[in-house]
Coordinates of C-alpha atoms in Angstrom, one line a residue:
M1 CA 10.8 83.0 60.9
K2 CA 12.9 82.3 57.8
H3 CA 16.5 81.0 57.7
R4 CA 16.9 80.9 61.5
A5 CA 19.8 78.7 62.4
V6 CA 19.3 76.5 65.4
K7 CA 21.6 73.8 66.9
R8 CA 19.7 70.8 68.1
R9 CA 21.1 67.5 69.5
T10 CA 19.1 64.4 69.3
V11 CA 18.5 62.1 72.3
V12 CA 19.8 58.7 71.3
M13 CA 17.7 55.6 72.2
G14 CA 19.2 52.2 71.5
I15 CA 17.6 49.7 69.2
G16 CA 18.7 46.2 68.2
A17 CA 20.9 46.2 65.2
T18 CA 20.8 43.8 62.3
A19 CA 23.9 41.8 61.6
G20 CA 26.1 43.7 59.2
A21 CA 24.4 47.1 59.2
A22 CA 23.9 48.5 55.8
A23 CA 25.4 51.8 54.8
V24 CA 24.3 54.7 52.6
G25 CA 26.6 57.6 51.9
G26 CA 29.2 56.0 54.3
I27 CA 26.7 56.1 57.3
A28 CA 25.9 52.8 59.1
L29 CA 22.2 52.7 59.4
G30 CA 20.3 51.0 62.2
A31 CA 20.0 53.4 65.1
Q32 CA 17.0 55.2 66.6
A33 CA 16.9 58.7 67.9
S34 CA 14.3 61.4 68.6
T35 CA 13.9 65.1 68.9
G36 CA 11.6 67.0 71.1
S37 CA 9.0 69.5 69.9
S38 CA 6.9 72.3 71.3
S39 CA 5.7 75.3 69.3
S40 CA 2.6 76.6 67.5
A41 CA 1.6 75.6 64.0
S42 CA 2.1 77.8 61.1
S43 CA -0.3 77.2 58.2
S44 CA 0.0 78.0 54.5
G45 CA -3.0 79.9 53.1
S46 CA -2.4 78.3 49.6
L47 CA -1.3 75.1 48.1
V48 CA 2.0 76.6 46.8
F49 CA 5.0 75.5 48.8
D50 CA 7.3 78.4 49.8
P51 CA 10.9 77.2 49.4
D52 CA 12.2 80.0 51.6
A53 CA 10.0 79.6 54.6
Y54 CA 12.3 77.2 56.5
E55 CA 14.4 77.2 59.6
K56 CA 17.9 75.9 59.5
L57 CA 18.4 73.2 62.2
T58 CA 21.2 70.9 63.1
T59 CA 20.7 67.5 64.7
T60 CA 22.9 64.5 65.6
V61 CA 22.1 61.0 64.5
T62 CA 23.9 58.1 66.1
D63 CA 24.2 55.0 64.0
T64 CA 24.3 51.3 64.9
D65 CA 28.1 51.4 65.3
G66 CA 27.8 54.2 67.8
D67 CA 29.1 56.8 65.5
E68 CA 27.6 60.2 65.6
H69 CA 26.7 62.2 62.4
S70 CA 25.9 65.8 62.3
V71 CA 23.1 66.7 60.0
T72 CA 22.1 70.3 59.1
Y73 CA 18.7 70.5 57.5
H74 CA 16.0 72.9 56.4
F75 CA 12.8 72.5 58.3
W76 CA 9.4 73.8 57.2
K77 CA 6.9 74.0 60.0
A78 CA 3.3 72.8 59.7
I79 CA 1.8 73.6 56.3
T80 CA -1.8 72.9 55.6
Y81 CA -2.0 70.6 52.6
V82 CA -5.6 71.2 51.5
A83 CA -7.4 74.3 50.4
K84 CA -10.5 73.6 52.5
P85 CA -9.4 71.9 55.6
V86 CA -11.8 70.3 58.0
D87 CA -9.2 70.7 60.8
A88 CA -5.8 72.2 59.9
T89 CA -4.4 70.9 63.2
Y90 CA -4.3 67.5 61.6
Q91 CA -4.4 68.3 57.9
S92 CA -0.9 69.7 57.8
L93 CA 2.6 68.4 57.2
V94 CA 6.2 69.2 58.0
V95 CA 9.2 68.9 55.6
S96 CA 12.8 68.3 56.4
A97 CA 15.6 68.4 53.8
P98 CA 19.3 67.9 54.6
V99 CA 21.8 70.4 53.3
E100 CA 24.9 69.4 55.2
I101 CA 26.0 65.9 56.4
D102 CA 29.1 65.6 58.5
G103 CA 30.3 69.0 57.4
K104 CA 29.8 68.3 53.7
A105 CA 27.2 70.3 51.8
V106 CA 24.5 68.1 50.0
D107 CA 21.8 68.9 47.5
P108 CA 18.5 67.1 48.2
S109 CA 16.8 68.2 45.0
D110 CA 16.7 64.7 43.5
A111 CA 16.6 62.7 46.7
P112 CA 13.8 60.2 47.5
I113 CA 11.0 61.5 49.7
L114 CA 10.1 59.5 52.8
L115 CA 6.5 60.1 53.7
A116 CA 6.3 58.9 57.3
N117 CA 2.9 58.9 59.0
S118 CA 2.6 58.6 62.8
V119 CA -0.9 57.2 62.9
G120 CA -1.6 54.5 65.5
G121 CA -4.9 52.8 66.3
Y122 CA -6.6 54.9 63.5
M123 CA -6.3 57.8 66.0
P124 CA -5.7 61.4 65.0
S125 CA -2.1 62.4 64.3
S126 CA -0.8 65.9 64.3
V127 CA 2.5 67.6 63.4
A128 CA 1.1 71.1 64.2
D129 CA 3.6 71.6 67.1
A130 CA 6.5 69.8 65.5
T131 CA 9.8 71.7 65.8
G132 CA 12.1 69.2 64.1
V133 CA 12.3 66.0 62.1
G134 CA 10.8 62.9 63.7
A135 CA 8.6 64.8 66.1
G136 CA 5.1 64.0 64.8
G137 CA 2.7 62.4 67.1
M138 CA -0.9 61.4 68.0
S139 CA -3.6 63.2 69.8
G140 CA -6.6 61.8 71.7
G141 CA -8.9 63.9 69.5
G142 CA -11.1 66.8 70.2
A143 CA -12.9 69.8 68.7
P144 CA -11.7 71.5 65.6
G145 CA -8.5 73.4 66.2
G146 CA -7.1 70.9 68.6
G147 CA -9.4 71.5 71.6
A148 CA -9.7 69.2 74.6
P149 CA -10.4 65.6 73.9
S150 CA -14.1 64.7 73.7
G151 CA -15.5 63.0 76.8
S152 CA -17.1 60.1 75.0
A153 CA -14.4 59.2 72.5
S154 CA -11.9 56.6 73.5
P155 CA -8.8 58.4 74.9
S156 CA -6.4 55.9 73.4
A157 CA -6.3 53.1 70.9
S158 CA -4.5 51.1 73.4
A159 CA -7.1 51.4 76.1
P160 CA -9.1 48.1 76.3
G161 CA -12.8 48.0 75.6
A162 CA -15.3 46.2 77.7
N163 CA -14.5 42.9 75.9
G164 CA -10.7 43.3 76.2
N165 CA -10.2 44.3 72.6
T166 CA -7.1 46.5 72.2
N167 CA -4.9 48.0 69.5
A168 CA -1.4 49.1 70.2
T169 CA -0.9 52.7 69.3
G170 CA 1.8 52.0 66.8
G171 CA 2.8 55.0 64.9
A172 CA 6.1 55.6 63.1
T173 CA 9.2 55.7 65.3
A174 CA 11.7 58.4 64.7
S175 CA 14.4 56.0 63.5
N176 CA 13.1 55.8 59.9
Q177 CA 12.9 59.6 59.6
L178 CA 16.3 60.4 61.2
L179 CA 18.2 57.7 59.3
A180 CA 16.5 58.8 56.1
L181 CA 17.6 62.4 56.7
A182 CA 21.2 61.3 57.5
A183 CA 21.2 59.3 54.2
G184 CA 20.4 62.5 52.3
Y185 CA 16.6 61.9 51.8
V186 CA 13.9 64.4 52.2
V187 CA 11.4 63.6 55.0
V188 CA 7.8 64.6 54.8
E189 CA 5.6 63.9 57.9
P190 CA 1.9 64.4 57.4
G191 CA -0.7 64.6 60.1
A192 CA -4.2 63.1 59.5
R193 CA -7.6 63.1 61.1
G194 CA -8.6 60.1 63.2
R195 CA -11.6 58.3 64.6
T196 CA -12.0 60.1 67.9
L197 CA -12.3 63.6 66.5
K198 CA -15.7 65.1 67.3
N199 CA -17.1 68.6 66.6
S200 CA -19.2 70.8 68.9
A201 CA -22.4 69.2 67.4
G202 CA -21.2 65.8 68.5
E203 CA -20.4 64.6 65.0
Y204 CA -17.4 62.4 64.3
Y205 CA -15.3 63.9 61.5
G206 CA -12.2 61.7 61.5
T207 CA -13.7 58.2 60.9
A208 CA -13.3 56.2 57.7
P209 CA -12.2 57.2 55.2
A210 CA -10.8 60.5 56.6
A211 CA -7.3 59.2 57.4
I212 CA -6.5 57.8 53.9
V213 CA -8.1 60.8 52.2
D214 CA -5.9 63.1 54.2
L215 CA -2.7 61.1 53.4
K216 CA -3.6 61.1 49.7
A217 CA -4.2 64.9 49.9
A218 CA -0.7 65.2 51.4
V219 CA 0.8 63.3 48.6
R220 CA -1.0 65.5 46.1
Y221 CA 0.3 68.6 47.8
V222 CA 3.9 67.3 47.5
R223 CA 3.5 66.2 43.9
S224 CA 1.8 69.5 42.9
N225 CA 4.9 71.4 44.2
R226 CA 7.4 69.8 41.9
G227 CA 10.4 72.1 41.5
R228 CA 9.5 74.0 44.7
I229 CA 9.5 71.4 47.4
P230 CA 12.9 69.6 47.8
G231 CA 13.2 66.0 46.7
D232 CA 12.1 63.8 43.8
V233 CA 8.3 63.9 43.9
D234 CA 8.2 60.8 41.6
R235 CA 10.1 58.8 44.3
I236 CA 7.8 59.1 47.3
V237 CA 8.1 56.2 49.7
S238 CA 5.5 55.8 52.5
A239 CA 6.1 54.4 55.9
G240 CA 3.8 53.6 58.8
T241 CA 3.2 51.1 61.7
S242 CA 0.1 49.3 62.9
A243 CA -2.9 51.3 61.6
G244 CA -0.3 53.6 60.1
G245 CA 1.1 50.5 58.4
A246 CA -2.4 49.7 57.1
L247 CA -2.7 53.3 55.8
S248 CA 0.7 53.1 54.2
A249 CA -0.2 49.9 52.4
L250 CA -3.5 51.4 51.3
L251 CA -1.8 54.5 50.1
G252 CA 0.5 52.3 48.0
A253 CA -2.3 50.1 46.7
S254 CA -4.8 52.8 45.8
G255 CA -2.7 55.4 43.9
D256 CA -5.0 57.6 41.8
S257 CA -8.0 55.4 42.3
P258 CA -11.1 57.4 41.3
I259 CA -13.2 56.1 44.3
Y260 CA -11.5 58.8 46.5
D261 CA -12.0 61.7 44.1
R262 CA -15.2 63.2 45.6
Y263 CA -13.6 63.2 49.1
L264 CA -10.5 64.9 47.9
K265 CA -12.5 67.4 45.9
E266 CA -14.4 68.3 49.1
L267 CA -11.2 69.1 50.8
G268 CA -9.8 71.2 48.0
A269 CA -6.9 68.8 47.5
A270 CA -4.2 69.7 44.9
D271 CA -4.9 68.7 41.3
A272 CA -2.1 66.2 41.1
S273 CA -1.4 62.4 41.4
D274 CA -1.6 60.7 44.7
A275 CA 0.3 57.6 43.5
I276 CA 3.5 56.8 45.4
F277 CA 6.6 54.9 44.3
A278 CA 7.2 52.4 47.2
T279 CA 5.5 51.3 50.4
G280 CA 6.8 50.5 53.8
A281 CA 4.3 48.8 56.2
W282 CA 5.0 47.5 59.7
C283 CA 2.5 45.2 61.2
P284 CA -0.4 46.6 59.2
I285 CA -3.9 46.3 60.9
T286 CA -5.8 46.0 57.7
D287 CA -8.3 43.9 55.7
L288 CA -10.7 44.7 58.6
E289 CA -13.8 43.0 57.2
H290 CA -12.0 39.7 57.1
A291 CA -9.7 40.3 60.1
D292 CA -11.9 38.5 62.6
G293 CA -11.9 35.2 60.7
A294 CA -8.2 35.5 60.0
Y295 CA -7.5 36.1 63.7
E296 CA -9.4 33.1 64.8
W297 CA -7.7 30.9 62.2
N298 CA -4.4 32.0 63.6
W299 CA -4.9 32.4 67.3
G300 CA -8.2 30.6 68.0
A301 CA -6.7 27.9 70.3
N302 CA -4.5 30.3 72.3
A303 CA -5.7 31.6 75.7
T304 CA -6.5 35.4 75.9
Q305 CA -4.2 37.7 77.8
S306 CA -7.0 39.4 79.7
T307 CA -8.7 36.3 80.9
G308 CA -6.2 33.5 80.7
K309 CA -8.9 31.4 79.0
V310 CA -9.6 30.5 75.4
V311 CA -12.5 32.3 73.7
D312 CA -15.9 30.9 72.9
Q313 CA -14.9 28.1 70.5
S314 CA -18.2 28.1 68.7
V315 CA -17.6 31.8 67.7
S316 CA -14.0 31.1 66.9
K317 CA -14.8 28.2 64.6
E318 CA -17.6 30.1 62.8
L319 CA -15.2 32.9 62.1
S320 CA -12.4 30.5 61.1
A321 CA -14.8 29.0 58.6
Q322 CA -15.5 32.4 57.2
F323 CA -11.8 33.0 56.8
A324 CA -11.4 29.7 54.9
E325 CA -14.1 30.8 52.4
Y326 CA -12.5 34.2 52.0
Q327 CA -9.0 32.8 51.5
A328 CA -10.2 30.5 48.8
S329 CA -11.9 33.4 47.0
L330 CA -8.6 35.3 46.8
K331 CA -7.0 32.7 44.6
L332 CA -3.6 33.8 45.8
R333 CA -0.3 31.8 45.4
G334 CA 2.5 31.8 47.9
L335 CA 5.9 33.3 47.3
N336 CA 8.7 31.0 46.1
R337 CA 6.4 28.8 44.1
F338 CA 4.5 27.6 47.1
G339 CA 1.3 27.2 45.2
A340 CA -2.3 28.1 46.1
L341 CA -2.8 29.5 49.6
T342 CA -5.7 28.0 51.5
A343 CA -6.8 27.8 55.1
R344 CA -5.6 24.2 55.0
N345 CA -2.0 24.9 54.1
Y346 CA -1.4 28.4 55.3
D347 CA 0.2 27.2 58.5
E348 CA 2.8 25.3 56.4
Y349 CA 3.3 28.3 54.3
L350 CA 3.9 30.6 57.2
L351 CA 6.3 28.1 58.7
R352 CA 8.3 27.6 55.5
Q353 CA 8.2 31.2 54.1
Y354 CA 8.5 33.3 57.3
L355 CA 8.7 31.7 60.7
Q356 CA 11.4 29.2 60.3
P357 CA 13.6 31.5 58.3
S358 CA 13.1 34.2 60.9
A359 CA 14.2 31.9 63.7
T360 CA 17.1 30.7 61.6
A361 CA 18.3 34.2 61.0
Y362 CA 17.9 35.1 64.7
L363 CA 19.8 32.0 65.9
A364 CA 22.5 32.4 63.3
G365 CA 23.2 35.9 64.6
L366 CA 23.9 34.7 68.1
S367 CA 27.2 33.5 69.5
D368 CA 27.6 29.8 70.0
S369 CA 27.0 30.1 73.7
E370 CA 24.0 32.4 73.3
R371 CA 22.5 30.0 70.8
E372 CA 23.0 27.1 73.1
T373 CA 21.4 28.9 75.9
Y374 CA 18.4 29.9 73.8
L375 CA 17.9 26.4 72.4
A376 CA 18.0 25.0 75.9
K377 CA 15.2 27.3 76.9
N378 CA 13.2 26.7 73.7
T379 CA 13.4 22.9 73.1
F380 CA 10.6 23.0 70.5
I381 CA 13.2 24.2 68.0
T382 CA 15.4 21.7 66.2
W383 CA 18.6 23.3 65.1
S384 CA 20.4 21.3 62.4
A385 CA 22.8 22.2 59.6
G386 CA 22.3 25.9 60.4
K387 CA 18.5 25.8 60.1
A388 CA 15.7 26.1 62.6
T389 CA 12.6 23.8 62.3
F390 CA 9.5 23.4 64.5
T391 CA 5.8 22.6 64.2
W392 CA 3.0 25.1 63.9
D393 CA 1.4 23.9 67.2
D394 CA 4.7 24.3 69.0
Y395 CA 5.1 27.8 67.6
L396 CA 1.6 28.8 68.8
T397 CA 2.5 27.5 72.3
H398 CA 5.8 29.5 72.2
V399 CA 3.9 32.7 71.4
G400 CA 1.5 32.1 74.2
A401 CA -1.6 34.2 75.0
R402 CA -3.3 36.2 72.3
K403 CA -4.1 39.8 72.8
K404 CA -7.7 40.1 71.7
T405 CA -11.0 38.4 72.5
A406 CA -13.5 37.3 69.9
P407 CA -14.4 38.9 67.6
A408 CA -11.1 40.8 67.7
F409 CA -12.2 43.7 65.4
D410 CA -15.9 44.0 65.0
A411 CA -16.8 43.3 68.6
F412 CA -20.3 42.2 69.4
D413 CA -20.5 44.9 72.1
L414 CA -19.0 47.6 69.7
S415 CA -16.1 48.1 72.0
A416 CA -13.2 47.7 69.5
G417 CA -11.4 50.7 68.1
E418 CA -12.4 49.6 64.7
N419 CA -16.1 49.9 65.6
N420 CA -15.3 53.6 66.3
E421 CA -13.3 53.8 63.0
F422 CA -16.6 53.0 61.1
G423 CA -18.7 55.4 63.2
A424 CA -20.6 58.1 61.4
G425 CA -22.4 61.3 62.3
T426 CA -23.1 61.3 66.0
T427 CA -22.9 57.5 66.2
E428 CA -19.6 56.7 67.8
N429 CA -19.4 53.0 67.0
R430 CA -20.9 50.8 64.3
H431 CA -20.7 47.2 63.1
F432 CA -18.9 46.7 59.8
T433 CA -19.3 43.0 59.3
A434 CA -22.6 41.0 58.8
Y435 CA -21.4 38.6 61.5
G436 CA -20.8 41.3 64.1
A437 CA -24.1 43.0 63.3
K438 CA -26.0 39.7 63.5
N439 CA -24.6 38.9 66.9
D440 CA -24.8 42.5 68.3
T441 CA -25.2 42.6 72.1
T442 CA -25.9 46.3 72.5
G443 CA -29.6 46.2 71.7
L444 CA -29.5 47.7 68.3
S445 CA -32.8 47.8 66.4
T446 CA -31.3 46.3 63.3
K447 CA -29.0 43.4 62.9
R448 CA -27.5 44.6 59.6
V449 CA -24.6 46.8 58.7
A450 CA -25.4 50.3 57.5
A451 CA -25.8 50.9 53.8
D452 CA -22.7 53.0 53.5
I453 CA -20.4 50.4 55.1
P454 CA -19.5 48.4 51.9
E455 CA -18.2 51.5 50.2
K456 CA -16.1 52.5 53.2
L457 CA -14.6 49.0 53.4
H458 CA -13.4 49.4 49.8
L459 CA -12.0 52.8 50.6
M460 CA -10.1 51.4 53.6
N461 CA -8.8 48.0 52.3
P462 CA -5.6 47.7 50.1
M463 CA -6.7 44.2 49.1
Y464 CA -9.6 45.7 47.2
H465 CA -7.1 47.5 45.0
L466 CA -4.8 44.5 44.6
V467 CA -7.4 41.7 44.1
D468 CA -11.0 43.0 43.4
K469 CA -10.2 46.0 41.3
V470 CA -6.5 45.7 40.4
N471 CA -5.0 49.2 40.3
G472 CA -2.4 49.8 37.7
R473 CA -1.2 53.0 39.5
R474 CA -0.3 51.1 42.7
S475 CA 3.1 51.2 44.2
K476 CA 5.3 48.5 42.6
H477 CA 7.8 48.1 45.6
W478 CA 6.7 46.7 49.0
W479 CA 8.6 46.5 52.3
I480 CA 6.5 44.6 54.9
R481 CA 7.5 43.7 58.4
L482 CA 6.0 42.3 61.6
G483 CA 7.1 40.4 64.7
T484 CA 6.5 36.7 65.1
N485 CA 5.0 37.3 68.6
D486 CA 2.6 40.0 67.3
T487 CA -1.0 39.0 68.1
D488 CA -2.6 42.3 67.3
T489 CA -3.8 40.7 64.1
S490 CA -3.4 37.5 62.1
H491 CA -0.1 36.8 60.4
V492 CA -2.0 36.0 57.2
V493 CA -3.1 39.6 56.8
S494 CA 0.4 40.8 55.9
A495 CA 1.2 37.6 54.1
N496 CA -1.8 37.9 51.9
L497 CA -0.8 41.5 51.2
A498 CA 2.6 40.3 50.1
A499 CA 1.2 37.5 48.1
A500 CA -1.2 39.7 46.3
A501 CA 1.4 42.3 45.4
A502 CA 3.9 39.6 44.3
G503 CA 1.2 37.9 42.2
L504 CA 0.9 41.1 40.2
G505 CA 4.6 41.1 39.5
D506 CA 5.6 43.7 42.2
D507 CA 8.8 43.7 44.1
V508 CA 8.1 42.4 47.6
N509 CA 10.5 42.4 50.6
H510 CA 8.7 40.7 53.4
L511 CA 10.0 39.1 56.6
Y512 CA 9.2 38.6 60.3
Y513 CA 11.2 39.6 63.3
W514 CA 11.8 36.6 65.5
D515 CA 10.4 36.9 69.1
Q516 CA 9.3 40.5 68.5
G517 CA 5.9 42.0 69.2
H518 CA 3.7 44.6 67.7
G519 CA 5.4 47.7 66.3
A520 CA 8.9 46.1 66.1
N521 CA 11.4 47.7 63.7
T522 CA 14.7 46.0 64.2
D523 CA 16.2 46.7 60.8
P524 CA 15.6 50.4 60.0
G525 CA 18.9 50.8 58.3
D526 CA 18.0 48.0 55.9
F527 CA 14.8 49.9 55.0
I528 CA 16.8 53.1 54.3
T529 CA 19.2 51.1 52.1
W530 CA 16.2 49.4 50.3
I531 CA 14.8 52.8 49.5
A532 CA 18.1 53.8 47.8
K533 CA 18.0 50.5 45.9
V534 CA 14.5 50.6 44.6
T535 CA 14.6 54.3 43.7
G536 CA 18.0 54.2 42.1
F537 CA 19.4 56.8 44.5
K538 CA 23.2 56.9 44.3
G539 CA 23.6 59.3 47.3
P540 CA 23.2 63.0 47.9
K541 CA 24.8 65.4 45.5
K542 CA 27.8 67.1 47.1

């Protein structure tokens, strides 16, 4: 139905605000809200966006100060973004464009476009039933057309495998989308295929590189509809969390890379650029072929949550040695003139660049009595002259038990979600590292990775496009966040991503949230303000 006016009120959910919440267009930004959704998908038979096929909705966004803002927006239900979809249930997107904020008409035609994915755990994500902004979500997978989940596929990325490996589901929270809409931005939410999807023949059709190919196709759809779709298609900013953060980073790093062309052609993607302007990545689960070594370097001495014991130290040390070799090969330099980043000094770098500043900012934001209480409970921190200092070992003790066993990502028993991400054909799980394959415990006839794995690793790793084959069409602006207590992956993964981008001259805004875990987003208002800054957006036209 076109032009149907609907009044919708958001349900407000509190989120910790940053000190001195930023404002765009007079709105204090830092709150989180969500809208419900339940309806059938409506697909477009072509790749031409219909500007008139919207519903007119109204929602309420509550900001950090507790002030409510009424936002009326045009909402386009699920539109298939490729000409030859494998599964339109996932290969579709929704569009939201504000037309009135707090009673004042606005024109979103030149506004930035927030491309917010809701991928978590490399699982399928669908917006087919979305009835409003911020309503995208994940599915456990199933047959084409959104059938029942397959019996053999893992029902959730957060469900532990036999060896205790887990991945939090992640996925974008509604705060980014809603606050973006209230700031006058256009919000595009794409679905994407994921690792558990299986057809009637038992073949997996959402494993690597399906998710990134789908997101690229979504960008191409948006950019090919310049002048028809609302917003500035040259100012697309991606956002994602966990595996979605990894895909957001990959989308930013790999813009217009030719290694994806044949996959995009197979789907009938639009003939347009898939480069984006800026990247937002929260706790990205990425650089998977090196993630096991990085994890052991970071968390090798910490006990494991599921067992209360440390992992096999021989395995941990072998993987740590692999990380040291890999880190040296990157030839990265730390931010703020730190110098070469190596396995020997990375702990010092993390302390100086991220961890101590994070603790300092947190403590500075407390009242005197709150700070005194916190420091009394956390005596490992020295608070002097308004700065927090501590040792690496004390920090690890403070974090406590690690989430994953060893190896964390390419599990010897093929139980990790990432093993499923690299499945192919009717094979659900496969090894993607030489070390994992060599030490396989499932009885495989070969102890080597499959011949197609190296290419898939390149397709799935933003570091390939920032270090190995530097991509001139990459995003030049990076917003990277994670919590200091996040043990879903190693802290060096996002720090390397930041260092690689900064080393190429890109604008990098990277910090950690003190005492926060996986999926934290405590400064969404700052992200929305950052978008306005890097895109040059002066506010919506009245």
